[in-house]
């Protein structure tokens, strides 16, 4: 099964991907995680260091695929999870889709692409141009990470549109949303009421998760020394169990930007979250 994990920058995609990868390994799956974010730190908590990217390796070998060995680009991390970083196109030039295409091409040449039970693509979703949507071409499911705020839901809605578009030509479905770093889910609930899709879990803001990133370890690795962290691992195991049961998922219909903005305004108006003086003629003015 191939799963593409998308969401706004900094929302927690890589943290969730790495911990899901370990949770999958704990469930007996052979896992490959492919970082498809130019930030190339997707697999950091699995390996404990920034591994060389596919693009850097290809460049250093003058794009001679035959000179590249699996161990040049596939690094084995904690709990035997295999890790690849696609890398990014040169700043201000090139295309993220090209990078993902080259990564998949190389993994196929190395006979590595079909060797795994699960491949996780960790992809940024601020801009879902055709390039960054490329991992959807190879995926069975898309999983979107969001919080309870407008920016992340706006990105989620864009990703939803990409899934709807790609599902016309690929056997792709949206597994649903995972909320991260939030206790509240009221705006998320409003969104999924308007644009139906499952919510797989809600992870609160937990200081130990932030610390795990700094320490370069997944929560599962830390929990081996600190059993009080096991409750956090259970969030990830719960998500993985839902994915392994092959969820039905949805082919979504995204909202228009106007609908999404109206949803937000209505939400703030009905919840009176703001100063009433900011509301004129039933329109929210944010200065
Ligand atoms: P992304 O891959 O989406 O850019 P990261 O996974 O790198 O985001 O996470 C961004 C930051 O947020 C990291 O410092 C990470 O440790 C922290 N973080 C992620 N999830 C949580 C959480 N549930 N609670 C606290 N901090 C979190
Ligand atoms: Mg990341």
Coordinates of N, CA, C and O and ligand atoms in Angstrom, one line a residue, residues 13-14 37 39 41-42 122, ligand 2:
X13 N 3.9 17.0 9.5 CA 3.8 15.8 8.5 C 5.0 14.8 8.8 O 4.8 13.6 8.9
X14 N 6.2 15.4 8.9 CA 7.4 14.5 9.0 C 7.3 13.8 10.4 O 7.6 12.6 10.5
X37 N 10.0 16.6 0.5 CA 9.9 18.1 0.8 C 11.3 18.6 0.6 O 12.3 18.0 1.1
X39 N 12.8 20.5 2.2 CA 13.5 20.7 3.5 C 14.3 19.5 3.8 O 15.2 19.5 4.7
X41 N 14.3 16.9 5.6 CA 14.5 16.4 7.0 C 13.4 15.4 7.4 O 13.2 15.2 8.6
X42 N 12.7 14.9 6.4 CA 11.6 14.0 6.7 C 12.0 12.8 7.5 O 11.3 12.5 8.5
X122 N 6.2 11.7 2.1 CA 5.9 12.8 3.1 C 6.1 14.1 2.2 O 7.2 14.4 1.8
Ligands
LIG2 MG1 8.6 17.8 7.0

